[in-house]
Amino acid sequence: MTVRTDPPVQLPGRPNATEPAVTRTVLARLVAVLCRAGAGAGRRRAWLAGRIRRACNYEVHAYWRTRAINPNAVLYEAFNGSGLLCNPEALFRQLRETPDQARLKHIWALKNPRAARHEFRGDRSVRFVKSGSPAYYRALATSRYLISNATFPPQFSKRPAQIYLNTWHGTPLKHMGYDMVDGAYGTANIVRNFVSADYLLAANPFMARQMYERAYKLDGIFRGRMLLAGYPRIDRQTLSPEQSRAARTRLAGLDLGDREIVLYAPTWKGASFAHPDDDLDALLDRVQQIEKGIDTSRYVVLLKTHQAVHALASGRADLARVLVPNILPTNVVLGLTSILVTDYSSIFFDFLATGRPIVFFTPDLADFEQARGLYLAPTELPGPVCRTTTAVAAVIGQVADHGRLPDFTERYRAAQHDYVGQDDGAASARVIDIVFRGADPALALHESPGPARTSVLVYLGGMKPNGITSAAINLLGTVDHDRFDVSVAFAKSNAPARRANQRLIDPRVRQFARIGGMNGGFRQRLTRRRRSAPATAFTAEFTRCFGDSRFDHVVDFSGYGPFWAELLLHSPPAVRSIWLHNDLAADAHRSVGGAKRMLRGLTETFARYERYDSLVSVSPALAEINAEALAVYAPRSKFTVAHNTVDVQRILRGAAAADPVAAPTVQPVAALRADQRNSADVTTFVTIGRLSPEKNQARLIRSFALVHSRHPLTRLVIVGGGPLKAELTGLIHDLNLSTAVTLTGALSNPFPVLAAADCFVLSSDYEGAPMVLLEALVLGRAVVTVAFASVHDALPDAAGLVVPQTDAGLAAGLTAFLRGEVVASAFDHEAYARRAVAEFYRAIGVVEADNLEASNLDASDLDAELAQLAPVERLSQR
C-alpha cells in the first residue's frame, strides 16, 4: 500500500461561542431593517428575512474560509440533507468501525438533525448540523474530508487542503445531464461540483462512461480520479440474521409479521427534482391493486418513494401503513426485500447484487421515453416489463410458485456482470483505503479512452439577443470539435430570451453557467464595490466556478465587462485573448440619456488589456481603429483580427421555422405580403438591431419618411428592443408613419422577418462586423447600408450598396433599391467560414500547423486570403 503524505495542516483554535464580530454587527443592522419593515408587510418581511439569512451565512462562510482546516473532520451530506442515507451513510458507518480511523470527527448535514441524534447520543465523535445554517457553512469551510452524493451549494468552493469525494446516488437508467431535453440548464451546479471533486465514485464502467463522461461532459475536463471500486451503499444490502431482525424492528409500524416484502419503488416524475409531479393517490392505488392480486398472507407490499417525493408522502396518513420511513437506508430495505417492483429507478441496479427477482412496472413507458429518455431498451432489462398491476401480481405469483423467473436468467446474469460485478460487500473498505489512507488507486481507476483535445474556454457574454451572442453561437457551431474540447461560460439566467439563446449552443459544447457569487463577507463586498477585489479573491472565484479545470486557451468573447475580463486572467496558465466587437473607445464615450454609462466599465476593461496575449477585433479596419484609440493600454503588436463566423444552417432553419415567439411579430410582414399580392409595387424594408443611439434607427425612419412620401407602397419593419423604443415610437407618430412602420420588439428568432422582407437596411453610426449583414446575405436579401468605418470589411465581396451617413444619402439608397439598382449578391459562405475559423484559431494562439489542419486550408490558400487583410492583421499573423 502506498500511503499519501499530506502537508501538515494546522489545527483550528478553539472557536468562540459566537461568530466573528462583523457578523454580529451586520446581523444587528439587518434585524433593525426587518423590524422597520412593519408587521403588515408580510411579503417584504419574508424577503428581508431571506436576505438576512443569506448575509449571515456569507459572513460565517467567509470567516471560516480564513481559518485552518480541521484534518480530522469529515462532513457528510446526502440528498441535500434528507437523512443518513446512500453512499455517505455506508462510508460513515464503515469509518466508525475502522480502528485506524478512530481519530475522525463525523459531521452530518441534515434538514432535521433531531431525527438522527438519538442513535448517537453520547457519542462525541458524531455531531449534526442543520443544512444551510451557519454551523453548516463552518463545517463546509473547515472539514478536511467532504462527502456528498449530490451537490454542495453554489457558495461551495473547495479549499486547497480539502479532499472532496462525490459518490452520486446510483447508476442511471433514465437520461441525465445533457442527454435530457434542455438538460444543460439544470447541470450548472452539478458539473461545478463534479469538476471540483478529487474523487468521483462510479458504480460500474457504464456509469463512468455514460453518465460522468458523456451525460455530464467530464471527458477531457475532469482532473480528479474516477473510482471503480464498487458502490458502498450496496454493502448495506448484505445483512446478518441479527441485522435483518433489527431492520425489521425499525419497520414495526408497517405490520410485516413474518411476511416477505414486495417493495414498490418508483422513481420521481416531472421536470424538476425540487418540485416533483408524483401522484400520491395513484401510488397508493397501485399498491392496493397489487395487494388484491397476490397472497397477502405470504407477501406484504411496501412503498419506497424517491427522496424527492418522500417529504410529500410522509405527510399523508393514508400512506402510513405502507410507506417505508426515510430514516432506514434504502439499501438496508433492499436487503430485506424478496421481490422488487420498480419503473425507471436506479434502485434496480443495486438490487441485482441480491440475485432476487425484479419486476418493471411501466404503465407510462412510451410517454416517459419521449419526455425523459432511457439508456436501456425494455428488451434489455433483467426482468419482465408490465403495463398493469394485474400483470405485476401475476409475475409475483409466478415467483411464489417457482422461486424465480427462468425466462430472464441469462439477461439477469449479464446485468449482474455489467452493473454490480465489483460489489462483493467490501466497496466501502476499498474506498476508505484510497481516500483516507492514500492507497494507490491504480487497480480501481477508470481511465478515459478518448484522445486528448486542445481545451478552450469561451466567455459568451450576457446571452442577450444581440450580435455578439449570435456571433458566439455561430462560432461554436463552426469550431472543429474533434480537435477542440470547448467549454463556455456565462451567467445563469431565467430570462426567456437568454434561455432561448442558451438552447442554441452547439450540443457538443460544455456549459459552465455561473451561479452564486464571489465568496466574502460584508467588508469584502464593500471593498469590491469601492475598488477591485484582490487577486486572491478572483483566483478563488475561478476555482468556485470551474473547479480544478484547466484550459489551454481562455477567451473573453464579450469584451465588455471588467468582472469577467479580470476573472479569466486568474485561470491556471493559458493563452488568453479578448474580443473587441466594436470601436470600443467610441462605445465608452457614447452618451445615453445624458450619461456615459459604459465609460467606467470599459475603461476598467481596457486597463486589463496588457495582461492578455491577443486583443481581437472582428475586422481589419476595426483593428486599426482600436489599435490607434487604445494604444495607451496595449502595444500595437497585440491587436489582431478574426472575422465573425456564420452558421448558415441555423439561419436557414430559423427562417423556415414557425417560431411561436416570432410568429405574432411576423404578422405585419404577412400583411405586407398580402398587399403585394394586390399590388406588385409593395416593398418591405427591414432592419434588425438594438434600439440604442449607435444604431441610429431614427435616421432610418426619417430617410424612410422621405421615400414613403413619394412611394406610398413601401413598408419598414424595425426588429429589436432597447432604451430608445419610446423615442422612436414618438418619431414614427410625428412623421405620420404609424401604418407604414412597425416596431416588433426583440425576437428570439428574427430570421422569418428578415426572409419575408425585400431589402435589409443598416443605419448605424459605427459598427464592428455586424452579424446581421451576413445573415441577410445568406437569406438572399439585398443590402443597403450607411458607410460606417469598417463597412467594407463587414460586407464581403463588395456586396450591397454603401451610402453616406446622412438622411438624404440613406433615402437615396432606398430609392436606388426601388429602381432595381441594388440586387442581392451571391455569398460564398463556405469560403468565408474557412477563413473565419482559421483566423479564430490563430487569434487565440493555436499553432499554425493546427490551424491549417483544423480549417482544411493549405498554406498557400491561407496566405492568399491573409494577403487581402489590412496591415495590422498581417502583422499580427506573423
PDB file of C-alpha atoms in Angstrom, residues 111-286:
ATOM      1  CA  LYS A 111     -32.506  19.263   7.230  1.00  0.00           C
ATOM      2  CA  ASN A 112     -33.836  17.834  10.505  1.00  0.00           C
ATOM      3  CA  PRO A 113     -30.887  16.993  12.786  1.00  0.00           C
ATOM      4  CA  ARG A 114     -33.147  15.988  15.694  1.00  0.00           C
ATOM      5  CA  ALA A 115     -34.388  12.896  13.862  1.00  0.00           C
ATOM      6  CA  ALA A 116     -30.919  11.297  13.883  1.00  0.00           C
ATOM      7  CA  ARG A 117     -29.460  12.366  17.212  1.00  0.00           C
ATOM      8  CA  HIS A 118     -30.972   9.647  19.386  1.00  0.00           C
ATOM      9  CA  GLU A 119     -28.930   6.848  17.757  1.00  0.00           C
ATOM     10  CA  PHE A 120     -25.638   8.606  18.551  1.00  0.00           C
ATOM     11  CA  ARG A 121     -26.500  10.214  21.862  1.00  0.00           C
ATOM     12  CA  GLY A 122     -23.361  10.367  23.982  1.00  0.00           C
ATOM     13  CA  ASP A 123     -21.004   9.739  21.027  1.00  0.00           C
ATOM     14  CA  ARG A 124     -18.708  12.757  20.965  1.00  0.00           C
ATOM     15  CA  SER A 125     -17.247  11.751  17.588  1.00  0.00           C
ATOM     16  CA  VAL A 126     -20.568  12.369  15.800  1.00  0.00           C
ATOM     17  CA  ARG A 127     -22.456  15.604  15.580  1.00  0.00           C
ATOM     18  CA  PHE A 128     -25.157  17.092  13.397  1.00  0.00           C
ATOM     19  CA  VAL A 129     -25.638  20.493  11.776  1.00  0.00           C
ATOM     20  CA  LYS A 130     -28.663  21.865  10.017  1.00  0.00           C
ATOM     21  CA  SER A 131     -28.175  22.136   6.257  1.00  0.00           C
ATOM     22  CA  GLY A 132     -27.781  25.762   5.228  1.00  0.00           C
ATOM     23  CA  SER A 133     -27.136  27.012   8.765  1.00  0.00           C
ATOM     24  CA  PRO A 134     -24.078  28.979   9.945  1.00  0.00           C
ATOM     25  CA  ALA A 135     -22.779  25.762  11.544  1.00  0.00           C
ATOM     26  CA  TYR A 136     -23.138  24.044   8.164  1.00  0.00           C
ATOM     27  CA  TYR A 137     -21.041  26.667   6.393  1.00  0.00           C
ATOM     28  CA  ARG A 138     -18.418  26.427   9.100  1.00  0.00           C
ATOM     29  CA  ALA A 139     -18.185  22.664   8.566  1.00  0.00           C
ATOM     30  CA  LEU A 140     -18.138  23.102   4.789  1.00  0.00           C
ATOM     31  CA  ALA A 141     -15.234  25.556   5.047  1.00  0.00           C
ATOM     32  CA  THR A 142     -13.087  23.750   7.642  1.00  0.00           C
ATOM     33  CA  SER A 143     -13.613  19.977   7.235  1.00  0.00           C
ATOM     34  CA  ARG A 144     -10.708  18.083   5.710  1.00  0.00           C
ATOM     35  CA  TYR A 145     -12.960  15.481   4.050  1.00  0.00           C
ATOM     36  CA  LEU A 146     -16.165  16.326   2.190  1.00  0.00           C
ATOM     37  CA  ILE A 147     -18.514  13.526   1.103  1.00  0.00           C
ATOM     38  CA  SER A 148     -21.701  14.136  -0.886  1.00  0.00           C
ATOM     39  CA  ASN A 149     -23.978  12.011  -3.030  1.00  0.00           C
ATOM     40  CA  ALA A 150     -25.438  15.038  -4.802  1.00  0.00           C
ATOM     41  CA  THR A 151     -24.103  18.619  -4.726  1.00  0.00           C
ATOM     42  CA  PHE A 152     -22.877  21.176  -2.265  1.00  0.00           C
ATOM     43  CA  PRO A 153     -24.484  24.637  -2.633  1.00  0.00           C
ATOM     44  CA  PRO A 154     -23.362  27.363  -5.060  1.00  0.00           C
ATOM     45  CA  GLN A 155     -21.238  29.099  -2.387  1.00  0.00           C
ATOM     46  CA  PHE A 156     -19.069  25.999  -2.063  1.00  0.00           C
ATOM     47  CA  SER A 157     -15.518  26.238  -3.312  1.00  0.00           C
ATOM     48  CA  LYS A 158     -13.066  23.523  -2.314  1.00  0.00           C
ATOM     49  CA  ARG A 159     -10.067  24.838  -0.439  1.00  0.00           C
ATOM     50  CA  PRO A 160      -6.590  23.518  -1.317  1.00  0.00           C
ATOM     51  CA  ALA A 161      -6.256  21.309   1.786  1.00  0.00           C
ATOM     52  CA  GLN A 162      -9.688  19.712   1.425  1.00  0.00           C
ATOM     53  CA  ILE A 163     -10.464  16.327  -0.144  1.00  0.00           C
ATOM     54  CA  TYR A 164     -13.821  16.046  -1.880  1.00  0.00           C
ATOM     55  CA  LEU A 165     -15.440  12.678  -2.665  1.00  0.00           C
ATOM     56  CA  ASN A 166     -18.645  12.772  -4.702  1.00  0.00           C
ATOM     57  CA  THR A 167     -20.339   9.372  -4.810  1.00  0.00           C
ATOM     58  CA  TRP A 168     -23.502  10.355  -6.707  1.00  0.00           C
ATOM     59  CA  HIS A 169     -26.603   8.287  -5.991  1.00  0.00           C
ATOM     60  CA  GLY A 170     -26.926   5.473  -8.465  1.00  0.00           C
ATOM     61  CA  THR A 171     -26.383   4.055 -11.926  1.00  0.00           C
ATOM     62  CA  PRO A 172     -28.791   5.910 -14.235  1.00  0.00           C
ATOM     63  CA  LEU A 173     -31.491   4.190 -16.259  1.00  0.00           C
ATOM     64  CA  LYS A 174     -33.196   7.432 -17.277  1.00  0.00           C
ATOM     65  CA  HIS A 175     -31.354  10.103 -19.223  1.00  0.00           C
ATOM     66  CA  MET A 176     -29.205  12.506 -17.242  1.00  0.00           C
ATOM     67  CA  GLY A 177     -27.489  15.837 -17.779  1.00  0.00           C
ATOM     68  CA  TYR A 178     -27.034  16.891 -21.384  1.00  0.00           C
ATOM     69  CA  ASP A 179     -28.827  13.770 -22.596  1.00  0.00           C
ATOM     70  CA  MET A 180     -32.107  15.233 -21.311  1.00  0.00           C
ATOM     71  CA  VAL A 181     -34.184  17.705 -23.305  1.00  0.00           C
ATOM     72  CA  ASP A 182     -32.840  21.150 -22.324  1.00  0.00           C
ATOM     73  CA  GLY A 183     -30.654  19.276 -19.850  1.00  0.00           C
ATOM     74  CA  ALA A 184     -27.750  21.719 -19.956  1.00  0.00           C
ATOM     75  CA  TYR A 185     -29.776  24.272 -17.995  1.00  0.00           C
ATOM     76  CA  GLY A 186     -30.003  22.022 -14.947  1.00  0.00           C
ATOM     77  CA  THR A 187     -26.373  20.893 -14.924  1.00  0.00           C
ATOM     78  CA  ALA A 188     -24.769  24.112 -13.665  1.00  0.00           C
ATOM     79  CA  ASN A 189     -24.194  23.224 -10.019  1.00  0.00           C
ATOM     80  CA  ILE A 190     -23.761  19.523 -10.767  1.00  0.00           C
ATOM     81  CA  VAL A 191     -20.904  19.958 -13.254  1.00  0.00           C
ATOM     82  CA  ARG A 192     -19.354  22.592 -10.980  1.00  0.00           C
ATOM     83  CA  ASN A 193     -19.322  20.067  -8.119  1.00  0.00           C
ATOM     84  CA  PHE A 194     -18.001  17.252 -10.291  1.00  0.00           C
ATOM     85  CA  VAL A 195     -15.009  19.214 -11.625  1.00  0.00           C
ATOM     86  CA  SER A 196     -14.228  20.299  -8.043  1.00  0.00           C
ATOM     87  CA  ALA A 197     -14.085  16.732  -6.746  1.00  0.00           C
ATOM     88  CA  ASP A 198     -10.861  14.883  -6.042  1.00  0.00           C
ATOM     89  CA  TYR A 199     -12.703  11.588  -6.428  1.00  0.00           C
ATOM     90  CA  LEU A 200     -15.835  10.599  -8.310  1.00  0.00           C
ATOM     91  CA  LEU A 201     -17.296   7.219  -7.487  1.00  0.00           C
ATOM     92  CA  ALA A 202     -18.760   5.151 -10.318  1.00  0.00           C
ATOM     93  CA  ALA A 203     -20.716   2.006  -9.511  1.00  0.00           C
ATOM     94  CA  ASN A 204     -19.624   0.411 -12.799  1.00  0.00           C
ATOM     95  CA  PRO A 205     -17.979   1.222 -16.150  1.00  0.00           C
ATOM     96  CA  PHE A 206     -21.368   2.048 -17.696  1.00  0.00           C
ATOM     97  CA  MET A 207     -21.945   4.772 -15.129  1.00  0.00           C
ATOM     98  CA  ALA A 208     -18.431   6.137 -15.626  1.00  0.00           C
ATOM     99  CA  ARG A 209     -18.770   6.341 -19.398  1.00  0.00           C
ATOM    100  CA  GLN A 210     -22.429   7.116 -19.935  1.00  0.00           C
ATOM    101  CA  MET A 211     -23.190   9.392 -17.018  1.00  0.00           C
ATOM    102  CA  TYR A 212     -19.988  11.122 -15.951  1.00  0.00           C
ATOM    103  CA  GLU A 213     -18.084  11.348 -19.222  1.00  0.00           C
ATOM    104  CA  ARG A 214     -20.937  11.741 -21.717  1.00  0.00           C
ATOM    105  CA  ALA A 215     -24.086  12.973 -19.987  1.00  0.00           C
ATOM    106  CA  TYR A 216     -22.149  15.489 -17.882  1.00  0.00           C
ATOM    107  CA  LYS A 217     -19.348  16.017 -20.411  1.00  0.00           C
ATOM    108  CA  LEU A 218     -16.499  15.335 -17.988  1.00  0.00           C
ATOM    109  CA  ASP A 219     -14.383  13.587 -20.607  1.00  0.00           C
ATOM    110  CA  GLY A 220     -11.338  15.783 -21.136  1.00  0.00           C
ATOM    111  CA  ILE A 221     -12.050  18.197 -18.283  1.00  0.00           C
ATOM    112  CA  PHE A 222     -12.162  16.165 -15.054  1.00  0.00           C
ATOM    113  CA  ARG A 223      -8.751  16.175 -13.387  1.00  0.00           C
ATOM    114  CA  GLY A 224      -9.559  14.089 -10.330  1.00  0.00           C
ATOM    115  CA  ARG A 225      -9.760  10.323 -10.041  1.00  0.00           C
ATOM    116  CA  MET A 226     -12.792   8.328 -11.112  1.00  0.00           C
ATOM    117  CA  LEU A 227     -13.008   5.202  -8.972  1.00  0.00           C
ATOM    118  CA  LEU A 228     -14.460   1.833  -9.963  1.00  0.00           C
ATOM    119  CA  ALA A 229     -14.375   0.251  -6.524  1.00  0.00           C
ATOM    120  CA  GLY A 230     -17.972  -0.915  -6.192  1.00  0.00           C
ATOM    121  CA  TYR A 231     -20.759   1.050  -4.515  1.00  0.00           C
ATOM    122  CA  PRO A 232     -20.565   1.442  -0.718  1.00  0.00           C
ATOM    123  CA  ARG A 233     -24.331   1.581  -0.258  1.00  0.00           C
ATOM    124  CA  ILE A 234     -24.682  -1.875  -1.828  1.00  0.00           C
ATOM    125  CA  ASP A 235     -22.549  -3.223   1.030  1.00  0.00           C
ATOM    126  CA  ARG A 236     -25.516  -2.435   3.272  1.00  0.00           C
ATOM    127  CA  GLN A 237     -27.696  -4.973   1.458  1.00  0.00           C
ATOM    128  CA  THR A 238     -25.700  -7.864   2.950  1.00  0.00           C
ATOM    129  CA  LEU A 239     -27.453  -8.408   6.293  1.00  0.00           C
ATOM    130  CA  SER A 240     -26.688 -10.895   9.038  1.00  0.00           C
ATOM    131  CA  PRO A 241     -29.684 -12.530  10.767  1.00  0.00           C
ATOM    132  CA  GLU A 242     -29.249 -10.089  13.652  1.00  0.00           C
ATOM    133  CA  GLN A 243     -29.120  -7.117  11.289  1.00  0.00           C
ATOM    134  CA  SER A 244     -32.223  -8.353   9.466  1.00  0.00           C
ATOM    135  CA  ARG A 245     -34.161  -8.640  12.709  1.00  0.00           C
ATOM    136  CA  ALA A 246     -33.042  -5.179  13.796  1.00  0.00           C
ATOM    137  CA  ALA A 247     -34.036  -3.652  10.461  1.00  0.00           C
ATOM    138  CA  ARG A 248     -37.456  -5.325  10.500  1.00  0.00           C
ATOM    139  CA  THR A 249     -37.958  -3.982  14.004  1.00  0.00           C
ATOM    140  CA  ARG A 250     -37.475  -0.468  12.629  1.00  0.00           C
ATOM    141  CA  LEU A 251     -40.334  -1.255  10.211  1.00  0.00           C
ATOM    142  CA  ALA A 252     -42.582  -2.439  13.037  1.00  0.00           C
ATOM    143  CA  GLY A 253     -45.207   0.171  12.282  1.00  0.00           C
ATOM    144  CA  LEU A 254     -45.861  -1.407   8.881  1.00  0.00           C
ATOM    145  CA  ASP A 255     -47.299  -4.711  10.186  1.00  0.00           C
ATOM    146  CA  LEU A 256     -44.817  -7.010   8.485  1.00  0.00           C
ATOM    147  CA  GLY A 257     -45.225 -10.056  10.669  1.00  0.00           C
ATOM    148  CA  ASP A 258     -43.326 -12.942   9.102  1.00  0.00           C
ATOM    149  CA  ARG A 259     -44.299 -11.977   5.563  1.00  0.00           C
ATOM    150  CA  GLU A 260     -41.857 -11.437   2.728  1.00  0.00           C
ATOM    151  CA  ILE A 261     -41.514  -7.915   1.413  1.00  0.00           C
ATOM    152  CA  VAL A 262     -42.532  -6.867  -2.081  1.00  0.00           C
ATOM    153  CA  LEU A 263     -41.044  -3.394  -2.437  1.00  0.00           C
ATOM    154  CA  TYR A 264     -42.662  -0.972  -4.880  1.00  0.00           C
ATOM    155  CA  ALA A 265     -40.013   1.707  -5.518  1.00  0.00           C
ATOM    156  CA  PRO A 266     -40.851   4.079  -8.391  1.00  0.00           C
ATOM    157  CA  THR A 267     -38.660   6.991  -9.389  1.00  0.00           C
ATOM    158  CA  TRP A 268     -39.779  10.608  -9.188  1.00  0.00           C
ATOM    159  CA  LYS A 269     -41.649  12.178 -12.085  1.00  0.00           C
ATOM    160  CA  GLY A 270     -41.678  15.674 -13.501  1.00  0.00           C
ATOM    161  CA  ALA A 271     -39.295  18.252 -14.926  1.00  0.00           C
ATOM    162  CA  SER A 272     -37.753  19.431 -11.656  1.00  0.00           C
ATOM    163  CA  PHE A 273     -36.096  17.361  -8.933  1.00  0.00           C
ATOM    164  CA  ALA A 274     -37.039  20.084  -6.440  1.00  0.00           C
ATOM    165  CA  HIS A 275     -40.704  20.058  -7.483  1.00  0.00           C
ATOM    166  CA  PRO A 276     -41.713  16.506  -8.469  1.00  0.00           C
ATOM    167  CA  ASP A 277     -45.094  15.810 -10.062  1.00  0.00           C
ATOM    168  CA  ASP A 278     -45.748  12.399  -8.496  1.00  0.00           C
ATOM    169  CA  ASP A 279     -49.422  11.494  -7.956  1.00  0.00           C
ATOM    170  CA  LEU A 280     -49.502  10.030  -4.438  1.00  0.00           C
ATOM    171  CA  ASP A 281     -53.081   8.868  -4.862  1.00  0.00           C
ATOM    172  CA  ALA A 282     -52.020   6.857  -7.893  1.00  0.00           C
ATOM    173  CA  LEU A 283     -49.086   5.321  -5.986  1.00  0.00           C
ATOM    174  CA  LEU A 284     -51.366   4.201  -3.152  1.00  0.00           C
ATOM    175  CA  ASP A 285     -53.898   2.804  -5.619  1.00  0.00           C
ATOM    176  CA  ARG A 286     -51.203   0.752  -7.330  1.00  0.00           C
TER     177      ARG A 286
END
